[in-house]
Short mmCIF file of C-alpha atoms in Angstrom, two decimals:
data_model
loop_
_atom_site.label_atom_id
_atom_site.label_comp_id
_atom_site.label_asym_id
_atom_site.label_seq_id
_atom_site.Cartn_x
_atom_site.Cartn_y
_atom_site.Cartn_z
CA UNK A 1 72.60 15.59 -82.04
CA UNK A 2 72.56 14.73 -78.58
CA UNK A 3 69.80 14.15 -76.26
CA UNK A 4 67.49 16.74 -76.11
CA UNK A 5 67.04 18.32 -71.88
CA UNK A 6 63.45 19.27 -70.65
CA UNK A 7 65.22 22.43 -68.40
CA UNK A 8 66.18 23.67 -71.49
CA UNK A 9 63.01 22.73 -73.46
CA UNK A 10 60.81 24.22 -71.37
CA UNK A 11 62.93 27.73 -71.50
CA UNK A 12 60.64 30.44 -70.07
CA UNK A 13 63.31 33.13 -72.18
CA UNK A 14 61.57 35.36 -74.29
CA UNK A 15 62.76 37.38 -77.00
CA UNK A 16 61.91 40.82 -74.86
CA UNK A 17 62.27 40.98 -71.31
CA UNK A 18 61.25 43.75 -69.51
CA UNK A 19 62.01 45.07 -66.15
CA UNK A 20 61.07 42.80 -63.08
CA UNK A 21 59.00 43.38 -60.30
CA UNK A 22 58.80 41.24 -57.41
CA UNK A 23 56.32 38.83 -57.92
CA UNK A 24 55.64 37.78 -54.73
CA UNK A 25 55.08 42.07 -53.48
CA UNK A 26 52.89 42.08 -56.80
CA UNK A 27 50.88 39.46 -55.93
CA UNK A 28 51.44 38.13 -59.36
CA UNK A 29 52.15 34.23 -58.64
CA UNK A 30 51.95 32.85 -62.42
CA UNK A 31 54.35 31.13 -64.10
CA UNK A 32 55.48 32.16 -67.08
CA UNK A 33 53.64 29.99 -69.47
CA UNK A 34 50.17 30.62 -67.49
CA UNK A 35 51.39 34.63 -68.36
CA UNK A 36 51.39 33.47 -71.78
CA UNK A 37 47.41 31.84 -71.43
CA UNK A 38 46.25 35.33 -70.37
CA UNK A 39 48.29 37.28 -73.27
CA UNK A 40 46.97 34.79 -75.73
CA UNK A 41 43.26 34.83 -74.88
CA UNK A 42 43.43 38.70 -74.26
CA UNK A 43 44.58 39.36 -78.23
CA UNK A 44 42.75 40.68 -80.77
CA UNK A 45 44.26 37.80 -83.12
CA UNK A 46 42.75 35.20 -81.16
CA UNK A 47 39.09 36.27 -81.19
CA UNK A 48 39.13 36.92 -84.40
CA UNK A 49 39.21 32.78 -85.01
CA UNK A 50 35.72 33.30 -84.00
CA UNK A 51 34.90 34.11 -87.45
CA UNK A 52 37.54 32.08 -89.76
CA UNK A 53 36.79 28.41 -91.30
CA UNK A 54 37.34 25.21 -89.77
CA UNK A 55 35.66 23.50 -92.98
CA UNK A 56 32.35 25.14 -93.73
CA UNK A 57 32.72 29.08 -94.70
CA UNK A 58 30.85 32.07 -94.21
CA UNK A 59 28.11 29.31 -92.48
CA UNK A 60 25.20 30.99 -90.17
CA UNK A 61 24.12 27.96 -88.54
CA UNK A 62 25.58 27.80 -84.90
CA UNK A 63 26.54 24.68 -83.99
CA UNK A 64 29.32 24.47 -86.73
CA UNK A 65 32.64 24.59 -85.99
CA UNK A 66 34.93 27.68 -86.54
CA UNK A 67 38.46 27.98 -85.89
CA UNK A 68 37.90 29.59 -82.36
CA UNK A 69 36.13 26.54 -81.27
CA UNK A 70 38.50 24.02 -82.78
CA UNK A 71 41.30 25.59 -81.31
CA UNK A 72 39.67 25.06 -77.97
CA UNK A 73 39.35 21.75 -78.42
CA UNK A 74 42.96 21.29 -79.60
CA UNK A 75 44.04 22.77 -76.43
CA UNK A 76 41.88 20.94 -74.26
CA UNK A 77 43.09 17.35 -76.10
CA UNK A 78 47.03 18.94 -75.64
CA UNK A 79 46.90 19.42 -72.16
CA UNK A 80 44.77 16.23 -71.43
CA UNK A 81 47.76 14.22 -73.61
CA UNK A 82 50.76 16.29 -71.73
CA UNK A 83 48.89 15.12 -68.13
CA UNK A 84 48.80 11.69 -69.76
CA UNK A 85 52.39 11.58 -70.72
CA UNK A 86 53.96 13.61 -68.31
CA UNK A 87 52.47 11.21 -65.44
CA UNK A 88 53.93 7.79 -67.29
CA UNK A 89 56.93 9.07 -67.71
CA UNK A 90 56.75 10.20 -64.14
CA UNK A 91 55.24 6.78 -62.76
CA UNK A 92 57.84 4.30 -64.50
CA UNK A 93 60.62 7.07 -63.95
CA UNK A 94 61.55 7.19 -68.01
CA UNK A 95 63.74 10.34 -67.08
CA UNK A 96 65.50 11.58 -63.93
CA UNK A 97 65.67 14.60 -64.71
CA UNK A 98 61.46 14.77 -65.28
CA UNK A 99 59.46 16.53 -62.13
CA UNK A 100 56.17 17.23 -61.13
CA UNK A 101 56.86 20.88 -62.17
CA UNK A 102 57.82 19.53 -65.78
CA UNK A 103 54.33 17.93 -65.96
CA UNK A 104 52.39 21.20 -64.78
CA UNK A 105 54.72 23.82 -67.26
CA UNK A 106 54.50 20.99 -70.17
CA UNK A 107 50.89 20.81 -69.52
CA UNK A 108 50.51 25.26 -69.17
CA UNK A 109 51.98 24.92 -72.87
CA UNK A 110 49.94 22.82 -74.67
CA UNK A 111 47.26 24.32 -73.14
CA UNK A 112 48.68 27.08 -74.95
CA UNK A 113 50.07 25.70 -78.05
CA UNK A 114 46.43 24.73 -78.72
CA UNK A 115 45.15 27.68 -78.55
CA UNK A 116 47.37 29.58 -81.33
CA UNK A 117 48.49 26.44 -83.37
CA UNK A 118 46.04 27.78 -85.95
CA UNK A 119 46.29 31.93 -85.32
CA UNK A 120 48.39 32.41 -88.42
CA UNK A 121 45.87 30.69 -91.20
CA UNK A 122 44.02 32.77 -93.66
CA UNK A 123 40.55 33.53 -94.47
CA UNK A 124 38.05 30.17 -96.00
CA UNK A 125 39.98 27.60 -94.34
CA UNK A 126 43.21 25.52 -95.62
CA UNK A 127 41.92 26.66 -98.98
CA UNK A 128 42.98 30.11 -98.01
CA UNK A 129 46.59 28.78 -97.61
CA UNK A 130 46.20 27.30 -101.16
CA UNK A 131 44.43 30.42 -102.96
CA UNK A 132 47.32 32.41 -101.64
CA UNK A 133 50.29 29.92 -102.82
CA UNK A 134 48.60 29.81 -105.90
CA UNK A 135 48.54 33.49 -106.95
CA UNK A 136 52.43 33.66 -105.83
CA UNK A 137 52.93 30.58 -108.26
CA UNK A 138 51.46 32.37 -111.17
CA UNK A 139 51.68 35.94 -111.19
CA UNK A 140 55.02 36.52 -108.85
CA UNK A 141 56.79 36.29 -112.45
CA UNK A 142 54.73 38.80 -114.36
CA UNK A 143 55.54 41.88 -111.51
CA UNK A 144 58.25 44.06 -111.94
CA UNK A 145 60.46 46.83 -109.69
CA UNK A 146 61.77 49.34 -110.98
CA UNK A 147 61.61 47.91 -114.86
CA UNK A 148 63.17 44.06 -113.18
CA UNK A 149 61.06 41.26 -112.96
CA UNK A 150 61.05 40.40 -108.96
CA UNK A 151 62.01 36.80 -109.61
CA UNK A 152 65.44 38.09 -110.42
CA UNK A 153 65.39 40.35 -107.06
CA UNK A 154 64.78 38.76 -104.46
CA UNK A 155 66.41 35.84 -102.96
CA UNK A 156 65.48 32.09 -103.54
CA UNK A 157 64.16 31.92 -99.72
CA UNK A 158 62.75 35.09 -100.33
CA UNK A 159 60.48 33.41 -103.34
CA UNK A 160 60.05 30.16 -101.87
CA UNK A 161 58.51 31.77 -98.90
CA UNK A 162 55.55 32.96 -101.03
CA UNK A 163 55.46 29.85 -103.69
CA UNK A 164 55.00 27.51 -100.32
CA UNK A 165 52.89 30.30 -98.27
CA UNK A 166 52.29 28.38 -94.89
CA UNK A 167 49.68 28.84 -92.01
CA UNK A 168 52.22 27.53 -89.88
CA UNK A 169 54.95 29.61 -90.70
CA UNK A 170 52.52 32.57 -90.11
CA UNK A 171 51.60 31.76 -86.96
CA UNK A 172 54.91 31.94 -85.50
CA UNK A 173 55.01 35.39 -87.68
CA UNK A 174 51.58 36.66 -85.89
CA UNK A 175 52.40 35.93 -82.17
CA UNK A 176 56.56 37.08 -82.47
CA UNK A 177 56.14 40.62 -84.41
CA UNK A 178 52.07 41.08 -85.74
CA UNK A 179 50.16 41.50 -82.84
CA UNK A 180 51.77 44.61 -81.57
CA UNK A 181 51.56 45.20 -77.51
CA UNK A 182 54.41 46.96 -76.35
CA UNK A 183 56.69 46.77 -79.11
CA UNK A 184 58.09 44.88 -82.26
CA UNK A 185 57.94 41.60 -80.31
CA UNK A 186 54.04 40.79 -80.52
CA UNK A 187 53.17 38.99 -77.65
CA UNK A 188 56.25 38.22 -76.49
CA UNK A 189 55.89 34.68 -76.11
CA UNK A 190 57.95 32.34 -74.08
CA UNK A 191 60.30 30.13 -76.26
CA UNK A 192 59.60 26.93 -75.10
CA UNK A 193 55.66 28.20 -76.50
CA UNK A 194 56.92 29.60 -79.62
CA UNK A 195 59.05 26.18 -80.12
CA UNK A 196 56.10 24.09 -79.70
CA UNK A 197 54.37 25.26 -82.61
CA UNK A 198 57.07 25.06 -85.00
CA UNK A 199 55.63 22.27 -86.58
CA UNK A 200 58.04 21.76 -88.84
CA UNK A 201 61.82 22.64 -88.30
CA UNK A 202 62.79 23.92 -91.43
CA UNK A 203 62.71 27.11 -93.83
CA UNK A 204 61.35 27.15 -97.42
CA UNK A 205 64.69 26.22 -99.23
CA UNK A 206 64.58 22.51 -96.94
CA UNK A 207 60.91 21.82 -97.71
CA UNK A 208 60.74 18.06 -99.25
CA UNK A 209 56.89 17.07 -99.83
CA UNK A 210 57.82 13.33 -100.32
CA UNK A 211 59.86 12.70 -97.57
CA UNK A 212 59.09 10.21 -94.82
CA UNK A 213 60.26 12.68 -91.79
CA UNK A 214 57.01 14.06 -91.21
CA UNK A 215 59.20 17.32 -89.93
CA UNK A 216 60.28 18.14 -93.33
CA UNK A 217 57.08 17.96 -95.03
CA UNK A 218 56.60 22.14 -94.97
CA UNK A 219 58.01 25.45 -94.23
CA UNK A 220 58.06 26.35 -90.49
CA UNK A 221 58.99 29.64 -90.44
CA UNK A 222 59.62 32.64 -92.71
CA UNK A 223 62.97 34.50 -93.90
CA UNK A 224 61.78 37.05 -91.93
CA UNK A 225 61.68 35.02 -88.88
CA UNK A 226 64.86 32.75 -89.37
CA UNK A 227 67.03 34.63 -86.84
CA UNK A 228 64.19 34.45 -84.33
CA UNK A 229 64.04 30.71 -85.19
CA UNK A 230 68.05 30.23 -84.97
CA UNK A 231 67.32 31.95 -81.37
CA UNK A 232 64.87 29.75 -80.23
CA UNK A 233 66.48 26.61 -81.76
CA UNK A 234 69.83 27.22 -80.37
CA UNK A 235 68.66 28.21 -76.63
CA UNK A 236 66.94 25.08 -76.18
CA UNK A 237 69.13 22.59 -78.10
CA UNK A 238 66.52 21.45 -80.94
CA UNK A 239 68.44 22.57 -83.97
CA UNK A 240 66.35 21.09 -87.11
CA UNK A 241 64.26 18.90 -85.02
CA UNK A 242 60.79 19.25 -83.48
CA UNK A 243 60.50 20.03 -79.94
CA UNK A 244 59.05 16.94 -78.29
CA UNK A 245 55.33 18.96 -77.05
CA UNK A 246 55.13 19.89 -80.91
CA UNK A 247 54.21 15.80 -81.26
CA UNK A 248 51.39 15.92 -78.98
CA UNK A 249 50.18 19.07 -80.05
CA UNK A 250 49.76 17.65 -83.67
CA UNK A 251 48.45 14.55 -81.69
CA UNK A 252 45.32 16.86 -80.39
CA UNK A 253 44.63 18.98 -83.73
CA UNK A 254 44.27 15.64 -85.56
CA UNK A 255 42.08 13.89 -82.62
CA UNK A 256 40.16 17.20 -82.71
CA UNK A 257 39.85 17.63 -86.46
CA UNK A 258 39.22 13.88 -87.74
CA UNK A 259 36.54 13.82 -84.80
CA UNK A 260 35.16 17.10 -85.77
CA UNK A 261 34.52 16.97 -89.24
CA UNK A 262 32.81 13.32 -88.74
CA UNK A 263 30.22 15.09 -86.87
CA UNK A 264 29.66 18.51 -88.92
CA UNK A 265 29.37 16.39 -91.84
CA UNK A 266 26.35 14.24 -90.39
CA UNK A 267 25.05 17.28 -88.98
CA UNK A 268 25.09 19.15 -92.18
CA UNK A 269 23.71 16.03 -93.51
CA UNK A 270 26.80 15.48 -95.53
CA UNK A 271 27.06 12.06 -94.12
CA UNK A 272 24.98 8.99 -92.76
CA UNK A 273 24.66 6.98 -89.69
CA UNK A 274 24.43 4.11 -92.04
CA UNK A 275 27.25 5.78 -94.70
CA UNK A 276 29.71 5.95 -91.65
CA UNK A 277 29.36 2.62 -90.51
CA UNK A 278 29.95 0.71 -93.83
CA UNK A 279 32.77 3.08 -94.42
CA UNK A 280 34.41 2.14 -91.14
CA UNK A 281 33.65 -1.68 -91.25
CA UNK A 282 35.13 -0.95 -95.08
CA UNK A 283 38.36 0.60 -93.82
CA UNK A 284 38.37 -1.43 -91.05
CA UNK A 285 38.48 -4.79 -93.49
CA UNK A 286 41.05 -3.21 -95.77
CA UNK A 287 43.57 -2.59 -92.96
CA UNK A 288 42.90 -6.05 -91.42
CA UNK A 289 42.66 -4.54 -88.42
CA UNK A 290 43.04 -6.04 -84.95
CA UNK A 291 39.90 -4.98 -82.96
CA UNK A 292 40.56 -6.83 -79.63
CA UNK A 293 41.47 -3.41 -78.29
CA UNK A 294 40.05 -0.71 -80.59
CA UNK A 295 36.57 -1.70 -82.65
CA UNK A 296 35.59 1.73 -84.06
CA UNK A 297 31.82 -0.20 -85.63
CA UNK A 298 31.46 -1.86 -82.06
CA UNK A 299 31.71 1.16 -80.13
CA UNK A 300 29.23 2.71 -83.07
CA UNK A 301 26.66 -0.10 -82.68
CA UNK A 302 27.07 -0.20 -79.20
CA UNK A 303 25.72 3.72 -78.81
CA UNK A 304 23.05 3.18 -81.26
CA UNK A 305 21.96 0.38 -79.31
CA UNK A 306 21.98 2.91 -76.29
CA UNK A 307 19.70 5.00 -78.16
CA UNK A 308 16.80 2.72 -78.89
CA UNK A 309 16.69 1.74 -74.99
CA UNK A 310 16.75 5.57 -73.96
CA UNK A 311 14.05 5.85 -76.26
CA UNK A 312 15.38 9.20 -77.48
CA UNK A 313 14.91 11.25 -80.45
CA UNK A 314 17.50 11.09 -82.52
CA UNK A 315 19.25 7.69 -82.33
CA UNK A 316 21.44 8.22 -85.32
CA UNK A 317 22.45 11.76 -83.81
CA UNK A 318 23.34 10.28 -80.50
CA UNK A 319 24.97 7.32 -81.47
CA UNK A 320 27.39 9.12 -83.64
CA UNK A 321 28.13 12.37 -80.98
CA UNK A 322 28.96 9.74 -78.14
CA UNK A 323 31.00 7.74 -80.71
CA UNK A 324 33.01 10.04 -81.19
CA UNK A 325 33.28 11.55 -77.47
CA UNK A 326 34.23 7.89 -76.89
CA UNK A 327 36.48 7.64 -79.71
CA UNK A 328 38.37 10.36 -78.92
CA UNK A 329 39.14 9.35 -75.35
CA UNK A 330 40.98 5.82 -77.16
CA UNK A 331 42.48 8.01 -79.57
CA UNK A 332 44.54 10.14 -76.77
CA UNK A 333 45.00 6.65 -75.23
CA UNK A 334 47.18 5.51 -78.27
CA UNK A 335 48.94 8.88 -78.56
CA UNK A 336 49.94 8.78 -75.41
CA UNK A 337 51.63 5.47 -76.29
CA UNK A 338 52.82 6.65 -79.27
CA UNK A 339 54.62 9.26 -77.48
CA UNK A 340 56.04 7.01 -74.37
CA UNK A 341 56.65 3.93 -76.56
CA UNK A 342 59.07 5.82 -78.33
CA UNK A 343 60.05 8.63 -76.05
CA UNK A 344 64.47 8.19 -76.13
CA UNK A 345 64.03 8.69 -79.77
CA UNK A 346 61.78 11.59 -79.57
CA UNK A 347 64.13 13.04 -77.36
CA UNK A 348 67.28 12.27 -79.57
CA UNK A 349 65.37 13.83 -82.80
CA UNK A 350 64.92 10.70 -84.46
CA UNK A 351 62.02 9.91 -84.49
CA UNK A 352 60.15 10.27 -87.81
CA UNK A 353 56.33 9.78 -87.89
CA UNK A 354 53.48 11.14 -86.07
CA UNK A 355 52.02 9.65 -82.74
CA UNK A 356 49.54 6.98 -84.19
CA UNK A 357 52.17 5.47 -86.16
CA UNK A 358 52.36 1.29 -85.51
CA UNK A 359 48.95 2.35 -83.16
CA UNK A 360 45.44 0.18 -82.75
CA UNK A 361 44.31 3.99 -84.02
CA UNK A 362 46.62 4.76 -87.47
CA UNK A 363 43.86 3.38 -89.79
CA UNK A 364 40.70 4.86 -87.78
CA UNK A 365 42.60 8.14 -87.54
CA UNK A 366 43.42 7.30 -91.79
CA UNK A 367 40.00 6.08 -92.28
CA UNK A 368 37.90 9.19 -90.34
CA UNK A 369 39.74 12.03 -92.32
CA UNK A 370 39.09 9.87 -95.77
CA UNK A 371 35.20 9.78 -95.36
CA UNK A 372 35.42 13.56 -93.86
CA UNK A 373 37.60 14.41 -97.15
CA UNK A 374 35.21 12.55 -99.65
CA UNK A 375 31.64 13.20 -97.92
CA UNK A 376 32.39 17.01 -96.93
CA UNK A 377 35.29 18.54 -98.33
CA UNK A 378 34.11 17.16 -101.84
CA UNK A 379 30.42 17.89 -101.13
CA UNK A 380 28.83 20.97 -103.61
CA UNK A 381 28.92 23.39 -101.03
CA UNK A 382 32.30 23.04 -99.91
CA UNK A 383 33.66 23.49 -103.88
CA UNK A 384 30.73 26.57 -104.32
CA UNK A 385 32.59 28.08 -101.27
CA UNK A 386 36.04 27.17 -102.48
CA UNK A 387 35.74 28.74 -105.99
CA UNK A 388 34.08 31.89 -103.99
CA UNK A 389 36.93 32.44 -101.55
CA UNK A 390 39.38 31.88 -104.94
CA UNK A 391 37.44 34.78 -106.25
CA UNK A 392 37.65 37.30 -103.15
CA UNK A 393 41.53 36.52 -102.53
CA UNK A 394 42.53 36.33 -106.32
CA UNK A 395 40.86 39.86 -106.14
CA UNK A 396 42.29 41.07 -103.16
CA UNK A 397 46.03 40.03 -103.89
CA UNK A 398 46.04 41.31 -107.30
CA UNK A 399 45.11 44.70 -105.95
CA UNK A 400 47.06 45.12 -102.94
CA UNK A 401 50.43 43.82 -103.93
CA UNK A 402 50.97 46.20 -106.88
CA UNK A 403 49.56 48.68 -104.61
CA UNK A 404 52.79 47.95 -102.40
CA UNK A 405 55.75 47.68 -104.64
CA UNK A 406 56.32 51.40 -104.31
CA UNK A 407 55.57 52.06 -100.74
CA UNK A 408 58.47 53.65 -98.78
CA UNK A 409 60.59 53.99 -101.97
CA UNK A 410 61.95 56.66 -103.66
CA UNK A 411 58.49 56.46 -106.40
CA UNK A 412 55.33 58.25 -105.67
CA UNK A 413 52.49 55.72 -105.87
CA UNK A 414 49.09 56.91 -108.29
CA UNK A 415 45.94 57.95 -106.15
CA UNK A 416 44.55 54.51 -106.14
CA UNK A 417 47.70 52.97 -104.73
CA UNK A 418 47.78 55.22 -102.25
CA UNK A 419 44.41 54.53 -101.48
CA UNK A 420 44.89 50.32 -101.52
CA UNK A 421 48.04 50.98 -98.81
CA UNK A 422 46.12 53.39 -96.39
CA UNK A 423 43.31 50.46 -96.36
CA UNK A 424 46.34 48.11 -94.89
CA UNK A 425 45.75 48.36 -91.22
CA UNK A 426 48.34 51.16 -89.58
CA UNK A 427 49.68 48.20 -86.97
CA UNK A 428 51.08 45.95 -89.94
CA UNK A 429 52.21 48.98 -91.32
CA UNK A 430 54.03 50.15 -88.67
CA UNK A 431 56.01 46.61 -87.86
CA UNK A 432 56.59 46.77 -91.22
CA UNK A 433 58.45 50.44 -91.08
CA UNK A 434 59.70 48.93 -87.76
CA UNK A 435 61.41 45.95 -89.35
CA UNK A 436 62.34 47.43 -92.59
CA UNK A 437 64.58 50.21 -90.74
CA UNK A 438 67.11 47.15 -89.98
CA UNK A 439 67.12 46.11 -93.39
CA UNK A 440 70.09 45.82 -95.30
CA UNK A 441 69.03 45.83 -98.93
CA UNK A 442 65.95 46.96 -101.06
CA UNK A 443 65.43 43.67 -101.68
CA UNK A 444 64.75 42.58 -98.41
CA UNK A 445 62.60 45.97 -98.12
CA UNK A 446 60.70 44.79 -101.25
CA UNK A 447 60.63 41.06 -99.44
CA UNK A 448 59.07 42.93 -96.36
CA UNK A 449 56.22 44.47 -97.92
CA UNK A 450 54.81 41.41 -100.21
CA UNK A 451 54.79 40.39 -96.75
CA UNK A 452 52.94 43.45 -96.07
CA UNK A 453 50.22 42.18 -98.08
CA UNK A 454 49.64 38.59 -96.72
CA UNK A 455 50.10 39.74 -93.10
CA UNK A 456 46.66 41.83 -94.15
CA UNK A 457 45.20 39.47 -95.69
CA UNK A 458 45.80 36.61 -93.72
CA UNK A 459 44.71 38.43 -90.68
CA UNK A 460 41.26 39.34 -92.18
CA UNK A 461 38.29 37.14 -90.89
CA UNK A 462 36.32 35.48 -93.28
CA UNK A 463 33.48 38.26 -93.05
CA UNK A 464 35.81 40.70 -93.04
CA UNK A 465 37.85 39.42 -96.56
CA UNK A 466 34.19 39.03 -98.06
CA UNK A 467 33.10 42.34 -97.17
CA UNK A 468 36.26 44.36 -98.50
CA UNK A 469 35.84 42.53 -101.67
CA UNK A 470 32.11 43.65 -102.25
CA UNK A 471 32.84 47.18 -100.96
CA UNK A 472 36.50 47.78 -103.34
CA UNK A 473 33.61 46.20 -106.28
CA UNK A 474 31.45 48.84 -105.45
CA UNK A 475 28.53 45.98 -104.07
CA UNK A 476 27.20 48.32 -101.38
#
């Protein structure tokens, strides 16, 4: 493909648009991506990250991460990369066509991407995502419609959507029909938004695990949602390649995360001071790492040091939280390279790998989600919560989707299906009714209400998910 144009990338289309007032008589003077900040933070959808996993479920203490808070972050670490980037490129004039009004909108989206890059996961974390791919893997085969097994109904797509259930893909799913404002088109989002956090560029027939284009690595969007992707795709020119801002908005979620979990995981006393500096110096050996520019144990010693001539409490505590503040103002340093360094083939498509790649930061970003992965996500607590959350969704999937096969058709459900389906929340239920009105086939019908069920699911908060399970157990 050719070379991809920021005034198309930065397309303030959307898939609805309503009737126009004069802005300037209205007094309303935002752009259309700072429209899409106030939509965004006014949603239901978005507070409800308040109470949803970053790592540690269904935790009371306070000063542990949930997905609200990490998604904050991830916007804050977007924009500060876009101003980063957006002034290079302006500064050693890397594009003609790039003006001080492409750094503010590029800089409005991130700012947005950040903040819904995550708005489509389930319940207990990225184990959610797992417990739900699971169930589809084992039991999809054993239901049946209408006497047919519904492996030989629905389409391949159709299937692989459910055996390779993605966060990602739901996201886009949440913000373009779920959260419903005026009408079928949730939010309404602008495209160059929507585009952004498309992660990866292709549907769940294209997925390949194993290949070394980080783009194809996962699903990106639904069946459901392929037409709205071929939309988006075509206006602005990125057909089956990531839009450039998607880059540095995985850039901030993995500064954010890989900084994150260091800390919950010494906080929850998961980790060490000591543990996490023989790790690094460990990592930091094994990679043979050139620390002329970036010395992760320096900048660690150099804070505890700090501590013991403050005199202050906890030196461990503060060396580690002012590590990492420090760390993660090197870490958008290198992105920012990563992303200028090899901007003509980011804007071509080509370009293959994330934005540490060939970076003073690839092995600290490698080494800090290793020790997170093997200190916390391994930890007791985290596999007690794991095989809990299994429990509750395991649960709640195998009585909600029978309860759906036979919604809207021709069959009368029993009294406790009827029951399971009134529980569904009436909005998902009515974009469902919305969206199956256009459909072709009862297939696709069938297709749309499986979807039904994870739209439900994956919108419940952790609390929430917990809470239905003990109440449909009768644990009052």
């Amino acid at each position: 493909m050719g070379v991809m144009e920021w005034n198309k990338l930065l397309s303030s289309k959307r898939a609805a648009s309503y009737s126009k007032t004069n802005t300037t008589r209205s007094g309303d003077l935002r752009s259309e991506f700072e429209k899409d900040y106030h939509r965004i933070i006014g949603s239901s959808s978005f507070r409800r990250l308040q109470d949803k996993t970053q790592v540690f479920a269904l935790d009371k203490s306070d000063f542990i991460r949930t997905r609200l808070t990490h998604s904050l972050e991830v916007s804050s670490f977007a924009k500060s990369l876009g101003q980063n980037i957006a002034q290079y490129i302006l500064d050693n004039e890397k594009d003609e066509s790039f003006t001080h009004q492409t750094k503010s909108d590029i800089c409005d989206i991130l700012q947005c991407a950040g903040l819904i890059h995550d708005i489509g996961n389930p319940p207990f974390g990225h184990f959610g995502e797992e417990a739900i791919r699971d169930w589809f893997c084992r039991k999809m085969k054993t239901l049946k419609y209408k006497g047919k097994p519904i492996t030989s109904l629905l389409s391949d797509q159709m299937l692989q959507d459910f055996y390779h259930f993605e966060g990602n893909a739901q996201a886009l799913r949440q913000v373009s029909k779920l959260h419903f404002l005026v009408n079928e088109n949730g939010m309404n989002l602008t495209y160059a938004l929507l585009n952004t956090i498309i992660k990866y560029p292709v549907s769940s027939l294209n997925i390949q695990p194993g290949s070394s284009n980080i783009k194809d690595k996962k699903m990106g969007y639904f069946y459901a949602e392929q037409d709205l992707y071929n939309s988006i795709s075509k206006e602005m020119g990125t057909v089956d390649c990531r839009h450039p801002l998607t880059y540095i908005l995985e850039a901030a979620d993995d500064i954010a995360y890989c900084t994150a979990d260091i800390e919950d995981a010494f906080k929850k006393g998961f980790l060490s001071y000591d543990k996490l500096r023989e790790e690094l110096l460990e990592a930091q050996i094994a990679a043979k790492a050139d620390t002329t520019w970036l010395d992760p144990v320096g900048m660690l010693d150099h804070q505890y040091e700090n501590a013991i001539k403050r005199k202050v409490e906890n030196p461990h505590q503060y060396a580690i939280q002012n590590f990492l503040v420090r760390l993660q103002s090197a870490l958008i340093y290198c992105a920012s390279y990563g992303f200028t360094s090899n901007y003509r083939q980011i804007m071509d498509g080509s370009y293959r790998y994330d934005l540490f790649h060939h970076t003073y930061a690839e092995w600290v970003r490698k080494a800090l989600g290793d020790i997170a992965y093997r200190y916390a996500f391994m930890s007791s607590q985290i596999l007690e919560m794991e095989v809990a959350a299994g429990t509750i969704l395991e649960f709640l999937l195998d009585r909600f989707v029978p309860a759906v096969l036979y919604y809207d058709t021709d069959l009368p459900l029993n009294m406790m299906e009827s029951k399971l389906v009134r529980l569904i929340s009436e909005n998902y239920r009515q974009i469902y009714h919305l969206y199956a009105k256009k459909c072709k086939t009862e297939e696709e019908k069938l297709y749309l209400r499986l979807l039904l069920v994870t739209d439900y699911i994956t919108g419940m908060t952790d609390t929430y998910a917990k809470d239905l399970y003990q109440k449909l157990n009768g644990i009052v």
